[in-house]
Amino acid sequence: MFSNKDEFKLAFLERLERMHGKSFDQTSKQDQFQTLGTMVRESISGQWIQTNEQYRMNQEKQVYYLSIEFLLGRLLKQNLMNLGCLDIVEDGLKDLGIHIEDIDDMEDDAGLGNGGLGRLAACFLDSLASLAYPGHGMGIRYRHGLFEQRIVDGFQVELPEQWLKTGYVWEVRKSDLACNVPFWGTVEVKLEMGKETYRHVDAEYVSAVPHDMPVVGAGNETINTLRLWNAEPTTLRIPGNVLKYKRETEQITEFLYPDDTHDEGKILRLKQQYFLVSASLQTIIKQFLTQHKDIKLLPRYVHIQINDTHPSLAVPELMRLLLDEHSLSWEEAYQITQTTLSYTNHTTLSEALEKWPEDLFQRLLPRIYMIVKECNERFCQELWEKYPGDWSRIERMAIIAHNQIKMAHLAIYGSYRVNGVARLHTEILKHREMREFYEWRPEKFCNQTNGITHRRWLLKANPSLTKLLTEKIGKDFIKEPSALEKLHHFRNDSGVLQSLYDIKKNNKISLSNFYFKTTGQLINPDSIYDVQIKRLHAYKRQLLNVFHIFYLYQQLEENKSLTITPRTFIFGAKASPGYYFAKKVIKLIHSLQRKIQANPRIREMISIVFMENYRVSLAERIIPAADVSEQISTASKEASGTGNMKLMMNGALTIGTLDGANVEIAERVGPENIYLFGLTSEEVMRYDQEGGYVSTDYYHHDSRIKNVMEALQSDFFGHEREQFDMIVDALMSHNDQYFVLRDFSSYVDTQKRLADDFQKDSLQWQQKCLVNIAESGYFSSDRTIDSYANEIWGLTREVRV
Ligand SMILES: *Cc1c(COP(=O)(O)O)cnc(C)c1O
């Protein structure tokens, strides 16, 4: 983009004044951010066009990643880094008296996602472009991303998030490429020359307007595209009430649903899903047809990945396009569909499996409904032939049953490959949750263990660690993250271990400074930074963490001469606005924090920090400063986790259950470099199936649990006591669905061992950190994307520079 800093400075100053009509010293940080962002975007437009030209000329197979969420975070520094000009820009700005950090802070996170699933999509885009694969994202341009969280008096308060308020520098609106998406109306069936034809009449159309963002590959001149659709009124046959129509249309892309597990039974959500899928597929096919004449070649040149079931209407929508617009037979259309689409499953929690009421579905999407119905009939017929007489199996596997449409079944039926996101998760899918589908078509199932982009979560988030690594093992790991394994050579090098300690210490001080700047509160950088950052969910068991802190507090209270290694428990978590239990846990964290703060002796040893408004940019500050990574979900409930990988890569040690990708982390680092505890997934699944767990037994037989529970029900928290009835009920009356009390003892013992290790021998602790960093390369999303490319998409990596 700029060959040297003087050239950059000149261009920047000139542009700054021209854009804002102010002299340099009158411009704000926001002005400077807008200018720099605009310059970056404009400077890559040539490469962006070039990348597309090249894909076209080489007739390369294109992959489209359809996702209802993309949790991108900030892009300025990531783009500059991938373009290889971060240093030039940083130096140039410094000459002008500007810290790049201050400008960077002006960028609003693009928070178009809830958590792991959306962040995975963002990491995948970065890896696709950086490995020069022709892979693009398609999603929704929500006017308000995930809500902004404030804590008031210990309670979560939600504010609408406003990422578009100053205009978004990275997007390019392309209204000429808009397409129309139909809702409501009816289907006219006609017999033409012995063949039935279908026409969707009296539909209400919504215009889908693309807003494209460049996805910058690292050091390879590749610029892929993330296309986000905005819903707007169309001039095409506006029906009756124009204002109502306008309002309902704009609503489609107004808000991201702030819930990442429960199925929101909302018509608006179904509208969002079809809107995304229809606009995307229409465009993909139109694009394909500009180069290829024969629609039957689609699977050879296009693969579409469905990120969880939210875009699984891609199955009937692709069928519709092939049947109605390209006049293929059902057999031909199905053959193409099930070789073009693949589906990623992200959860086995039953409350998260999407279902739609059949009547609502039929009214909103009449033609799509007909196709789903026929899919169901043909599928049941096929099952009947394979399992004659086995009615109950067919009922369980059907796409439509009991007036409900099951989106996961539809996705499996129409997909080439179905994948889980960590080895354990895929095994649970194959042998438990989707066993019957696996028996029906075993070849559809495969595993793709998640990953994270090391460019954001190591190079960008932790420059001092990156510098040390580069000095010791060279630059190879930047392009080939598995080369981090070379760090093993230094496991007995006390100089390197000391450097790791120093880097972590500095990162802890930086986080402490940031926290002080934003809240006026201090964090002791000599304490263990024990971090649990993720969405608030019962199954993720923030409550287990809180119970451990509670127990430590009571011990210190009881025994005035006891001292323990100082620890800071850092939380970051948003609770879905309607998820009352999760909100109670947030309240409990704050109430306990206040009790600890009120005790001058105890607060020297333990303290709680709740970082408000957890999001990508905050994660980038916390993770490099973490000593301990809490990955304590109930075994079998967390499909993979990706926070675990980010923390490991930054040298935090995991305390965790054998769940999700923790299993693979443990396997790589070995049992001495991770703190495992608790029930295994087999044990949990056995309890889930056969019963036998009685939570009150643990209450009665473990005085530590009893003491905590009694404090919760006493006046320990003064007038706030009744706040926590719901938590007590969940654990006692509802038999503790997530086995908090069952795993408590094992967790506390393991925490004690961890604290002793930290205290006892700093070099040995650093050695464990080193092993974690050295083994983390496997969890780069570059590895994940190469694997999707080989095993699902049929892409080969092209060297293109
Ligand atoms: C990585 C990430 C997540 C996912 O964290 P898990 O611990 O895997 O649940 C959620 N939110 C943000 C902002 C993230 O960066």
Coordinates of N, CA and C and ligand atoms in Angstrom, one line a residue, residues 71 114-116 119 457 533-535 540 614-616 619 631 638 641-644 646, ligand 1:
L71 N -18.6 -12.6 13.5 CA -18.1 -11.8 14.6 C -16.7 -11.3 14.3
N114 N -23.0 -13.7 18.1 CA -23.2 -13.9 19.5 C -21.9 -14.4 20.2
G115 N -21.2 -15.3 19.6 CA -20.0 -15.9 20.3 C -19.2 -16.8 19.4
G116 N -18.9 -18.0 19.9 CA -18.0 -18.9 19.2 C -18.4 -19.1 17.7
R119 N -17.6 -16.1 15.6 CA -16.2 -15.8 15.6 C -15.4 -16.8 14.7
W457 N -5.0 -13.8 16.8 CA -5.0 -14.1 18.3 C -3.5 -14.3 18.8
I533 N -13.8 -16.3 30.0 CA -14.5 -15.3 29.2 C -15.2 -16.1 28.1
K534 N -16.5 -15.9 28.0 CA -17.4 -16.6 27.1 C -18.8 -16.2 27.4
R535 N -19.7 -16.6 26.5 CA -21.1 -16.3 26.8 C -21.5 -17.0 28.1
K540 N -21.8 -23.9 30.5 CA -20.4 -23.4 30.6 C -19.9 -23.3 32.0
Y614 N -18.1 -7.9 27.0 CA -17.2 -8.8 26.4 C -17.4 -8.9 24.9
R615 N -16.3 -8.8 24.2 CA -16.4 -8.7 22.7 C -15.0 -9.0 22.1
V616 N -14.8 -9.1 20.8 CA -13.6 -9.5 20.2 C -12.4 -8.6 20.7
A619 N -11.4 -9.3 24.2 CA -10.8 -10.6 24.2 C -9.3 -10.4 23.9
Q631 N -12.0 -23.7 31.3 CA -12.8 -24.4 30.2 C -13.5 -25.5 30.9
E638 N -20.1 -28.9 25.4 CA -19.5 -27.9 24.6 C -19.0 -28.6 23.3
G641 N -15.5 -25.3 21.5 CA -14.9 -24.2 22.2 C -13.8 -23.7 21.3
T642 N -13.5 -22.4 21.3 CA -12.4 -21.8 20.6 C -11.6 -20.9 21.5
G643 N -12.3 -20.4 22.5 CA -11.6 -19.6 23.5 C -10.5 -20.4 24.1
N644 N -10.7 -21.7 24.3 CA -9.7 -22.5 24.9 C -8.4 -22.5 24.0
K646 N -7.4 -20.0 21.8 CA -6.8 -18.7 21.9 C -6.0 -18.5 23.1
Ligands
LIG1 C1 -13.6 -16.8 20.9 C2 -14.8 -16.0 21.3 C3 -15.9 -16.7 21.8 C4 -16.0 -18.2 22.0 O1 -15.5 -18.5 23.3 P1 -15.7 -19.9 23.9 O2 -14.9 -19.9 25.1 O3 -15.2 -20.9 22.9 O4 -17.2 -20.1 24.2 C5 -17.0 -15.9 22.2 N1 -16.9 -14.5 22.1 C6 -15.8 -13.9 21.7 C7 -15.8 -12.4 21.6 C8 -14.7 -14.6 21.2 O5 -13.7 -13.9 20.7

